[in-house]
Amino acid sequence: MREKELRLALICYGGVSLAVYMHGITKEIWRLARASRAQHDPLTESEPGDDLYRVLLQDIEQEFGLKLRVLVDVIAGASAGGINGIFLGQAIATGQSLEPLTDLWLTSADVEKLIDPDARPLSRLTKFWAVPIAWFMLGRRGSTLERTVEFAARKEVRSKLSNFVRARWFAPPFGGKMFSGLLLDAFDAMAAAGSGAPLLPPEQPLDLFVTVTDFHGYPQRLRLHSPEEVVETEHRLILSFSDRRSQPRYLGDPAELVFAARATASFPGAFPPFTIEELDKVLAYRKREWPTREAFLTRALPLQKAVGAAEKTILIDGSVLANAPFRPAIAALRDRPARREIERRFVYIDPTPNLRAVRLPGVAPDTQLPGFFATIFGALSDIPREQPIRDNLDTIEARSRRIRRTSRIIDAIRPEVEQAIEAAFGKTLFLNRPTPSRLPVWRAKAQDMAARQSGYAYASYGHLKLSGVVEEVVLLLFDLLPSSERQSISRLRSAIWSAVREAGIADVGALSVGGATDAVIQFFRNHDLGFRIRRLRLLAQQIEEIGAQDDCPRDAVELVRTVIFDELSRYLTRQMPDFYDDDMRAAAAKGCETPQAALDALAAARDLQLVDNEADTALANALAALPRPERRRMLLTYLGFPFYDIATLPLLAVDGQDEFQPVKVDRIAPEDATAIREGGAEATLKGIQFNNFGAFFSRTYRENDYLWGRLHGADRLVDIVVSALPKGKVLPAGRVLAIKNRLFRSILRQERPRLLRIEALLDSLEREIG
């Protein structure tokens, strides 16, 4: 059975009250991940409501021979998307349920619950003169209320809007402490429901990123030619969480997650800016401890903490400057473990792709010149928030393009490389019979031959490889430092390079046309993880091509594939900080003073030569199971890898150690989920009213948007899963629609007892689904 992981990196946009809609989507993602876990782990069972996703995975396994596992291992979010990303991350890491959140969203995400007690009207006479204005605006013919709100919900919306209008002016109407308290309630509800098995395999980390905006900013030093250094103010902040090195899996204390959720969703003008003082008061009122407070502030606000300003830092909505946080998610692809074939997807959730987040009444159409206030407001708020993600998609596509170009180069030079290998090894009697003792000898001979035959290209390749190895070592040592000591990486980099130069490794002639000196070879044997990882990845691609042949024994192919990914995982693990113990961290802490000692400690901790020997043994035994032609093909690829690496490393110098397949990008948005109803957000969502605050004014709105979130999520997730089938394999469109319809009807049955205010919509959807 062919095994494959469909890894999802989620990017969750902001959307104010459309957070309720996004909760519905993330709930479906959570259900799919649970069904996938149950499909692969015999010790766990699928939960009610997950069965149809599991049936889909079982159908794929039975029909196409593909055991597909769906994982969510990277989440990045801003504002409302940040909140939902945090909750989803907590559920994935801990095995907790998202079910308790649904009732909280439906009951508590209401203007009457969110409004600050100090901002509420004290009596019906408070700002009595504003009531006629509100009634005039909402009651006139053709008003927003009349056009968009069902008759049954108008009384509720009109009443809440009236109170909202009479609340205090020129100050945020919603309460920060109340918001923090509701977030704490949500995490408590998840914990009270109990924990199950995490939704990721033990070796697979979860990385969570949340964007926030530092209102006043913090200084960042930039090095120039002239002047040598300048200081600029940076306002973007990324709060990161990971469950690496934690047993049991653990993203952070609930107070830390509330910190991130409250800060990222401090929508300007609606919620007050967030400060650590606010959270301290909420925790004190509830008599809750926060034992990791100082460590968290040191990690989350290192510069502010270093100068004693963390408690005074003012944070506002993360979507102001980074509403589509692709960048940290892209960076997180580095050093991901790999135990089987991988298909990486970036999935971004955009609740309103064709609607502006902020829409001023009376603003001129796009074809006319904007007025004075519209120009100012758009420049300050609307335009930054609505910037397209073209730059992020270009980055992803450039990475995928480099990987595809590398594959084409390897295919083009393969005949010449194989001819050279066969010329050198063809007279070897036992070439087709690899053993653990023969493989290292053949490998060393092939590397020496590649260095001599590549001519001048080897010197440039060698120095490029040396720079990459040194930089990887520097980054790892830097990551091993305590967060309080990560002030500047440049000093550590300078110290490590000094040690490299003192050893003669970077001297002129150390890497030349004739090859490398003994000192360089030993350095690469101790530290060059990248070469080993790239070689195994090329073997993984080769065995996939062999496995696509119908005449090759499946069990032999799977044995080789398993060995390749097992050994690849051992090398990848040594790139990750959580592999190393406290002794190694202590050596890293002294890296600037004694860099050679840090290098020696790292070499000993990695013990790559031992891993090489064990990998040779496992690989030789596995290759013996292949038929002779396929075995020879794999050996030629293995021994020819130095030739391929010399030709292609310049292309992969940027990301040669990342996941090695091109990345695909998918979107989940109302416009994309058309299996039930077309028309996008305007035809389905109610929260888009009142500048995306609409769902705060009506439970009916929230029930509507939550239900559509689940339906749209199910619609798009089926598309994404089906698109991961092997090349040339498809499910007929009619069958895909039948799978979706079963999911849709299951969702309606599950939600009908809970969603009592939208019975008409539920009945209509039953008819539309058919």
PDB file of N, CA, C and O in Angstrom, residues 670-725:
ATOM      1  N   PRO A 670     -16.247  31.589   0.334  1.00  0.00           N
ATOM      2  CA  PRO A 670     -17.623  31.358  -0.143  1.00  0.00           C
ATOM      3  C   PRO A 670     -17.719  31.269  -1.660  1.00  0.00           C
ATOM      4  O   PRO A 670     -18.537  30.509  -2.186  1.00  0.00           O
ATOM      5  N   GLU A 671     -16.868  32.023  -2.372  1.00  0.00           N
ATOM      6  CA  GLU A 671     -16.903  32.016  -3.833  1.00  0.00           C
ATOM      7  C   GLU A 671     -16.448  30.688  -4.432  1.00  0.00           C
ATOM      8  O   GLU A 671     -16.751  30.395  -5.594  1.00  0.00           O
ATOM      9  N   ASP A 672     -15.675  29.899  -3.661  1.00  0.00           N
ATOM     10  CA  ASP A 672     -15.123  28.647  -4.180  1.00  0.00           C
ATOM     11  C   ASP A 672     -16.020  27.448  -3.892  1.00  0.00           C
ATOM     12  O   ASP A 672     -15.887  26.414  -4.551  1.00  0.00           O
ATOM     13  N   ALA A 673     -16.875  27.564  -2.893  1.00  0.00           N
ATOM     14  CA  ALA A 673     -17.728  26.445  -2.471  1.00  0.00           C
ATOM     15  C   ALA A 673     -19.099  26.614  -3.101  1.00  0.00           C
ATOM     16  O   ALA A 673     -19.988  27.268  -2.543  1.00  0.00           O
ATOM     17  N   THR A 674     -19.285  26.046  -4.269  1.00  0.00           N
ATOM     18  CA  THR A 674     -20.508  26.289  -5.040  1.00  0.00           C
ATOM     19  C   THR A 674     -21.356  25.040  -5.233  1.00  0.00           C
ATOM     20  O   THR A 674     -22.276  25.037  -6.047  1.00  0.00           O
ATOM     21  N   ALA A 675     -21.049  23.979  -4.500  1.00  0.00           N
ATOM     22  CA  ALA A 675     -21.803  22.733  -4.689  1.00  0.00           C
ATOM     23  C   ALA A 675     -23.264  22.883  -4.297  1.00  0.00           C
ATOM     24  O   ALA A 675     -24.130  22.191  -4.834  1.00  0.00           O
ATOM     25  N   ILE A 676     -23.559  23.800  -3.349  1.00  0.00           N
ATOM     26  CA  ILE A 676     -24.942  24.003  -2.906  1.00  0.00           C
ATOM     27  C   ILE A 676     -25.529  25.260  -3.532  1.00  0.00           C
ATOM     28  O   ILE A 676     -26.593  25.243  -4.135  1.00  0.00           O
ATOM     29  N   ARG A 677     -24.792  26.376  -3.382  1.00  0.00           N
ATOM     30  CA  ARG A 677     -25.347  27.657  -3.824  1.00  0.00           C
ATOM     31  C   ARG A 677     -24.226  28.541  -4.335  1.00  0.00           C
ATOM     32  O   ARG A 677     -23.170  28.648  -3.714  1.00  0.00           O
ATOM     33  N   GLU A 678     -24.448  29.171  -5.449  1.00  0.00           N
ATOM     34  CA  GLU A 678     -23.484  30.114  -5.988  1.00  0.00           C
ATOM     35  C   GLU A 678     -23.807  31.516  -5.495  1.00  0.00           C
ATOM     36  O   GLU A 678     -24.838  31.761  -4.897  1.00  0.00           O
ATOM     37  N   GLY A 679     -22.907  32.444  -5.756  1.00  0.00           N
ATOM     38  CA  GLY A 679     -23.140  33.829  -5.338  1.00  0.00           C
ATOM     39  C   GLY A 679     -22.202  34.320  -4.273  1.00  0.00           C
ATOM     40  O   GLY A 679     -22.221  35.498  -3.923  1.00  0.00           O
ATOM     41  N   GLY A 680     -21.384  33.429  -3.722  1.00  0.00           N
ATOM     42  CA  GLY A 680     -20.360  33.838  -2.771  1.00  0.00           C
ATOM     43  C   GLY A 680     -20.905  34.330  -1.452  1.00  0.00           C
ATOM     44  O   GLY A 680     -21.998  33.943  -1.006  1.00  0.00           O
ATOM     45  N   ALA A 681     -20.148  35.226  -0.812  1.00  0.00           N
ATOM     46  CA  ALA A 681     -20.501  35.700   0.523  1.00  0.00           C
ATOM     47  C   ALA A 681     -21.830  36.435   0.534  1.00  0.00           C
ATOM     48  O   ALA A 681     -22.614  36.304   1.477  1.00  0.00           O
ATOM     49  N   GLU A 682     -22.107  37.215  -0.496  1.00  0.00           N
ATOM     50  CA  GLU A 682     -23.337  38.001  -0.504  1.00  0.00           C
ATOM     51  C   GLU A 682     -24.582  37.126  -0.583  1.00  0.00           C
ATOM     52  O   GLU A 682     -25.654  37.546  -0.161  1.00  0.00           O
ATOM     53  N   ALA A 683     -24.446  35.921  -1.120  1.00  0.00           N
ATOM     54  CA  ALA A 683     -25.594  35.026  -1.238  1.00  0.00           C
ATOM     55  C   ALA A 683     -25.741  34.102  -0.045  1.00  0.00           C
ATOM     56  O   ALA A 683     -26.769  33.422   0.070  1.00  0.00           O
ATOM     57  N   THR A 684     -24.753  34.084   0.839  1.00  0.00           N
ATOM     58  CA  THR A 684     -24.791  33.097   1.929  1.00  0.00           C
ATOM     59  C   THR A 684     -24.580  33.697   3.316  1.00  0.00           C
ATOM     60  O   THR A 684     -25.213  33.248   4.281  1.00  0.00           O
ATOM     61  N   LEU A 685     -23.717  34.679   3.476  1.00  0.00           N
ATOM     62  CA  LEU A 685     -23.303  35.140   4.804  1.00  0.00           C
ATOM     63  C   LEU A 685     -24.059  36.389   5.236  1.00  0.00           C
ATOM     64  O   LEU A 685     -24.345  37.276   4.429  1.00  0.00           O
ATOM     65  N   LYS A 686     -24.339  36.452   6.536  1.00  0.00           N
ATOM     66  CA  LYS A 686     -24.994  37.617   7.131  1.00  0.00           C
ATOM     67  C   LYS A 686     -24.010  38.498   7.891  1.00  0.00           C
ATOM     68  O   LYS A 686     -24.255  39.686   8.071  1.00  0.00           O
ATOM     69  N   GLY A 687     -22.915  37.920   8.338  1.00  0.00           N
ATOM     70  CA  GLY A 687     -21.956  38.709   9.112  1.00  0.00           C
ATOM     71  C   GLY A 687     -21.255  39.786   8.323  1.00  0.00           C
ATOM     72  O   GLY A 687     -20.578  40.636   8.898  1.00  0.00           O
ATOM     73  N   ILE A 688     -21.389  39.792   6.984  1.00  0.00           N
ATOM     74  CA  ILE A 688     -20.737  40.826   6.173  1.00  0.00           C
ATOM     75  C   ILE A 688     -21.406  42.179   6.336  1.00  0.00           C
ATOM     76  O   ILE A 688     -20.834  43.201   5.932  1.00  0.00           O
ATOM     77  N   GLN A 689     -22.608  42.207   6.936  1.00  0.00           N
ATOM     78  CA  GLN A 689     -23.294  43.492   7.128  1.00  0.00           C
ATOM     79  C   GLN A 689     -22.579  44.347   8.171  1.00  0.00           C
ATOM     80  O   GLN A 689     -21.846  43.843   9.019  1.00  0.00           O
ATOM     81  N   PHE A 690     -22.790  45.647   8.111  1.00  0.00           N
ATOM     82  CA  PHE A 690     -22.233  46.602   9.070  1.00  0.00           C
ATOM     83  C   PHE A 690     -20.706  46.445   9.161  1.00  0.00           C
ATOM     84  O   PHE A 690     -20.133  46.290  10.239  1.00  0.00           O
ATOM     85  N   ASN A 691     -20.052  46.472   7.975  1.00  0.00           N
ATOM     86  CA  ASN A 691     -18.585  46.375   7.923  1.00  0.00           C
ATOM     87  C   ASN A 691     -18.067  45.123   8.620  1.00  0.00           C
ATOM     88  O   ASN A 691     -17.097  45.168   9.376  1.00  0.00           O
ATOM     89  N   ASN A 692     -18.717  44.008   8.335  1.00  0.00           N
ATOM     90  CA  ASN A 692     -18.314  42.696   8.865  1.00  0.00           C
ATOM     91  C   ASN A 692     -18.555  42.547  10.368  1.00  0.00           C
ATOM     92  O   ASN A 692     -18.080  41.587  10.970  1.00  0.00           O
ATOM     93  N   PHE A 693     -19.310  43.453  10.977  1.00  0.00           N
ATOM     94  CA  PHE A 693     -19.689  43.333  12.385  1.00  0.00           C
ATOM     95  C   PHE A 693     -21.077  42.709  12.535  1.00  0.00           C
ATOM     96  O   PHE A 693     -21.558  42.526  13.649  1.00  0.00           O
ATOM     97  N   GLY A 694     -21.713  42.367  11.432  1.00  0.00           N
ATOM     98  CA  GLY A 694     -23.115  41.989  11.455  1.00  0.00           C
ATOM     99  C   GLY A 694     -23.465  40.849  12.391  1.00  0.00           C
ATOM    100  O   GLY A 694     -24.502  40.883  13.067  1.00  0.00           O
ATOM    101  N   ALA A 695     -22.622  39.815  12.453  1.00  0.00           N
ATOM    102  CA  ALA A 695     -22.963  38.648  13.265  1.00  0.00           C
ATOM    103  C   ALA A 695     -22.959  38.956  14.752  1.00  0.00           C
ATOM    104  O   ALA A 695     -23.516  38.185  15.538  1.00  0.00           O
ATOM    105  N   PHE A 696     -22.337  40.065  15.174  1.00  0.00           N
ATOM    106  CA  PHE A 696     -22.364  40.449  16.579  1.00  0.00           C
ATOM    107  C   PHE A 696     -23.750  40.934  17.010  1.00  0.00           C
ATOM    108  O   PHE A 696     -24.020  41.022  18.207  1.00  0.00           O
ATOM    109  N   PHE A 697     -24.632  41.250  16.043  1.00  0.00           N
ATOM    110  CA  PHE A 697     -25.910  41.845  16.372  1.00  0.00           C
ATOM    111  C   PHE A 697     -27.074  40.865  16.343  1.00  0.00           C
ATOM    112  O   PHE A 697     -28.202  41.258  16.635  1.00  0.00           O
ATOM    113  N   SER A 698     -26.818  39.612  16.006  1.00  0.00           N
ATOM    114  CA  SER A 698     -27.939  38.683  15.912  1.00  0.00           C
ATOM    115  C   SER A 698     -27.466  37.239  16.019  1.00  0.00           C
ATOM    116  O   SER A 698     -26.550  36.826  15.310  1.00  0.00           O
ATOM    117  N   ARG A 699     -28.101  36.502  16.899  1.00  0.00           N
ATOM    118  CA  ARG A 699     -27.816  35.061  16.961  1.00  0.00           C
ATOM    119  C   ARG A 699     -28.238  34.396  15.660  1.00  0.00           C
ATOM    120  O   ARG A 699     -27.595  33.447  15.207  1.00  0.00           O
ATOM    121  N   THR A 700     -29.299  34.872  15.052  1.00  0.00           N
ATOM    122  CA  THR A 700     -29.722  34.323  13.769  1.00  0.00           C
ATOM    123  C   THR A 700     -28.603  34.426  12.748  1.00  0.00           C
ATOM    124  O   THR A 700     -28.325  33.487  11.994  1.00  0.00           O
ATOM    125  N   TYR A 701     -27.950  35.602  12.730  1.00  0.00           N
ATOM    126  CA  TYR A 701     -26.806  35.788  11.827  1.00  0.00           C
ATOM    127  C   TYR A 701     -25.709  34.777  12.139  1.00  0.00           C
ATOM    128  O   TYR A 701     -25.111  34.187  11.246  1.00  0.00           O
ATOM    129  N   ARG A 702     -25.427  34.592  13.416  1.00  0.00           N
ATOM    130  CA  ARG A 702     -24.326  33.716  13.796  1.00  0.00           C
ATOM    131  C   ARG A 702     -24.643  32.257  13.434  1.00  0.00           C
ATOM    132  O   ARG A 702     -23.767  31.530  12.963  1.00  0.00           O
ATOM    133  N   GLU A 703     -25.884  31.849  13.688  1.00  0.00           N
ATOM    134  CA  GLU A 703     -26.256  30.489  13.304  1.00  0.00           C
ATOM    135  C   GLU A 703     -26.119  30.303  11.795  1.00  0.00           C
ATOM    136  O   GLU A 703     -25.634  29.273  11.317  1.00  0.00           O
ATOM    137  N   ASN A 704     -26.571  31.294  11.035  1.00  0.00           N
ATOM    138  CA  ASN A 704     -26.459  31.235   9.574  1.00  0.00           C
ATOM    139  C   ASN A 704     -25.007  31.082   9.138  1.00  0.00           C
ATOM    140  O   ASN A 704     -24.662  30.196   8.340  1.00  0.00           O
ATOM    141  N   ASP A 705     -24.137  31.936   9.646  1.00  0.00           N
ATOM    142  CA  ASP A 705     -22.744  31.932   9.190  1.00  0.00           C
ATOM    143  C   ASP A 705     -21.991  30.697   9.656  1.00  0.00           C
ATOM    144  O   ASP A 705     -21.157  30.148   8.924  1.00  0.00           O
ATOM    145  N   TYR A 706     -22.266  30.249  10.865  1.00  0.00           N
ATOM    146  CA  TYR A 706     -21.616  29.035  11.357  1.00  0.00           C
ATOM    147  C   TYR A 706     -21.981  27.842  10.486  1.00  0.00           C
ATOM    148  O   TYR A 706     -21.115  27.040  10.094  1.00  0.00           O
ATOM    149  N   LEU A 707     -23.270  27.715  10.154  1.00  0.00           N
ATOM    150  CA  LEU A 707     -23.703  26.589   9.331  1.00  0.00           C
ATOM    151  C   LEU A 707     -23.057  26.644   7.953  1.00  0.00           C
ATOM    152  O   LEU A 707     -22.547  25.632   7.448  1.00  0.00           O
ATOM    153  N   TRP A 708     -23.050  27.827   7.346  1.00  0.00           N
ATOM    154  CA  TRP A 708     -22.424  27.939   6.029  1.00  0.00           C
ATOM    155  C   TRP A 708     -20.914  27.678   6.120  1.00  0.00           C
ATOM    156  O   TRP A 708     -20.309  27.159   5.178  1.00  0.00           O
ATOM    157  N   GLY A 709     -20.296  28.024   7.240  1.00  0.00           N
ATOM    158  CA  GLY A 709     -18.881  27.723   7.403  1.00  0.00           C
ATOM    159  C   GLY A 709     -18.624  26.227   7.346  1.00  0.00           C
ATOM    160  O   GLY A 709     -17.690  25.769   6.676  1.00  0.00           O
ATOM    161  N   ARG A 710     -19.438  25.448   8.032  1.00  0.00           N
ATOM    162  CA  ARG A 710     -19.278  23.992   7.995  1.00  0.00           C
ATOM    163  C   ARG A 710     -19.526  23.459   6.585  1.00  0.00           C
ATOM    164  O   ARG A 710     -18.766  22.613   6.095  1.00  0.00           O
ATOM    165  N   LEU A 711     -20.570  23.945   5.936  1.00  0.00           N
ATOM    166  CA  LEU A 711     -20.888  23.453   4.594  1.00  0.00           C
ATOM    167  C   LEU A 711     -19.806  23.826   3.594  1.00  0.00           C
ATOM    168  O   LEU A 711     -19.378  22.998   2.778  1.00  0.00           O
ATOM    169  N   HIS A 712     -19.369  25.071   3.619  1.00  0.00           N
ATOM    170  CA  HIS A 712     -18.311  25.491   2.699  1.00  0.00           C
ATOM    171  C   HIS A 712     -17.011  24.759   2.996  1.00  0.00           C
ATOM    172  O   HIS A 712     -16.263  24.388   2.078  1.00  0.00           O
ATOM    173  N   GLY A 713     -16.712  24.567   4.286  1.00  0.00           N
ATOM    174  CA  GLY A 713     -15.503  23.840   4.646  1.00  0.00           C
ATOM    175  C   GLY A 713     -15.532  22.420   4.112  1.00  0.00           C
ATOM    176  O   GLY A 713     -14.555  21.928   3.534  1.00  0.00           O
ATOM    177  N   ALA A 714     -16.663  21.722   4.284  1.00  0.00           N
ATOM    178  CA  ALA A 714     -16.784  20.352   3.787  1.00  0.00           C
ATOM    179  C   ALA A 714     -16.655  20.306   2.266  1.00  0.00           C
ATOM    180  O   ALA A 714     -15.976  19.430   1.707  1.00  0.00           O
ATOM    181  N   ASP A 715     -17.283  21.248   1.590  1.00  0.00           N
ATOM    182  CA  ASP A 715     -17.236  21.322   0.128  1.00  0.00           C
ATOM    183  C   ASP A 715     -15.781  21.403  -0.357  1.00  0.00           C
ATOM    184  O   ASP A 715     -15.330  20.617  -1.191  1.00  0.00           O
ATOM    185  N   ARG A 716     -15.016  22.342   0.189  1.00  0.00           N
ATOM    186  CA  ARG A 716     -13.652  22.568  -0.297  1.00  0.00           C
ATOM    187  C   ARG A 716     -12.684  21.487   0.182  1.00  0.00           C
ATOM    188  O   ARG A 716     -11.743  21.133  -0.527  1.00  0.00           O
ATOM    189  N   LEU A 717     -12.884  20.941   1.366  1.00  0.00           N
ATOM    190  CA  LEU A 717     -11.969  19.911   1.861  1.00  0.00           C
ATOM    191  C   LEU A 717     -12.058  18.643   1.021  1.00  0.00           C
ATOM    192  O   LEU A 717     -11.044  17.972   0.781  1.00  0.00           O
ATOM    193  N   VAL A 718     -13.256  18.298   0.576  1.00  0.00           N
ATOM    194  CA  VAL A 718     -13.377  17.146  -0.320  1.00  0.00           C
ATOM    195  C   VAL A 718     -12.602  17.399  -1.601  1.00  0.00           C
ATOM    196  O   VAL A 718     -11.868  16.531  -2.101  1.00  0.00           O
ATOM    197  N   ASP A 719     -12.724  18.613  -2.157  1.00  0.00           N
ATOM    198  CA  ASP A 719     -11.964  18.959  -3.361  1.00  0.00           C
ATOM    199  C   ASP A 719     -10.462  18.805  -3.130  1.00  0.00           C
ATOM    200  O   ASP A 719      -9.735  18.275  -3.977  1.00  0.00           O
ATOM    201  N   ILE A 720      -9.985  19.288  -1.985  1.00  0.00           N
ATOM    202  CA  ILE A 720      -8.550  19.263  -1.699  1.00  0.00           C
ATOM    203  C   ILE A 720      -8.059  17.832  -1.525  1.00  0.00           C
ATOM    204  O   ILE A 720      -7.002  17.460  -2.037  1.00  0.00           O
ATOM    205  N   VAL A 721      -8.822  17.013  -0.800  1.00  0.00           N
ATOM    206  CA  VAL A 721      -8.411  15.621  -0.589  1.00  0.00           C
ATOM    207  C   VAL A 721      -8.384  14.866  -1.908  1.00  0.00           C
ATOM    208  O   VAL A 721      -7.421  14.151  -2.224  1.00  0.00           O
ATOM    209  N   VAL A 722      -9.418  15.026  -2.706  1.00  0.00           N
ATOM    210  CA  VAL A 722      -9.502  14.300  -3.972  1.00  0.00           C
ATOM    211  C   VAL A 722      -8.380  14.727  -4.920  1.00  0.00           C
ATOM    212  O   VAL A 722      -7.861  13.918  -5.699  1.00  0.00           O
ATOM    213  N   SER A 723      -7.972  15.985  -4.859  1.00  0.00           N
ATOM    214  CA  SER A 723      -6.915  16.469  -5.748  1.00  0.00           C
ATOM    215  C   SER A 723      -5.544  15.917  -5.392  1.00  0.00           C
ATOM    216  O   SER A 723      -4.583  16.124  -6.133  1.00  0.00           O
ATOM    217  N   ALA A 724      -5.433  15.211  -4.261  1.00  0.00           N
ATOM    218  CA  ALA A 724      -4.157  14.612  -3.859  1.00  0.00           C
ATOM    219  C   ALA A 724      -4.003  13.184  -4.369  1.00  0.00           C
ATOM    220  O   ALA A 724      -3.042  12.506  -4.004  1.00  0.00           O
ATOM    221  N   LEU A 725      -4.918  12.726  -5.213  1.00  0.00           N
ATOM    222  CA  LEU A 725      -4.803  11.385  -5.773  1.00  0.00           C
ATOM    223  C   LEU A 725      -3.561  11.275  -6.649  1.00  0.00           C
ATOM    224  O   LEU A 725      -3.061  12.283  -7.157  1.00  0.00           O
TER     225      LEU A 725
END
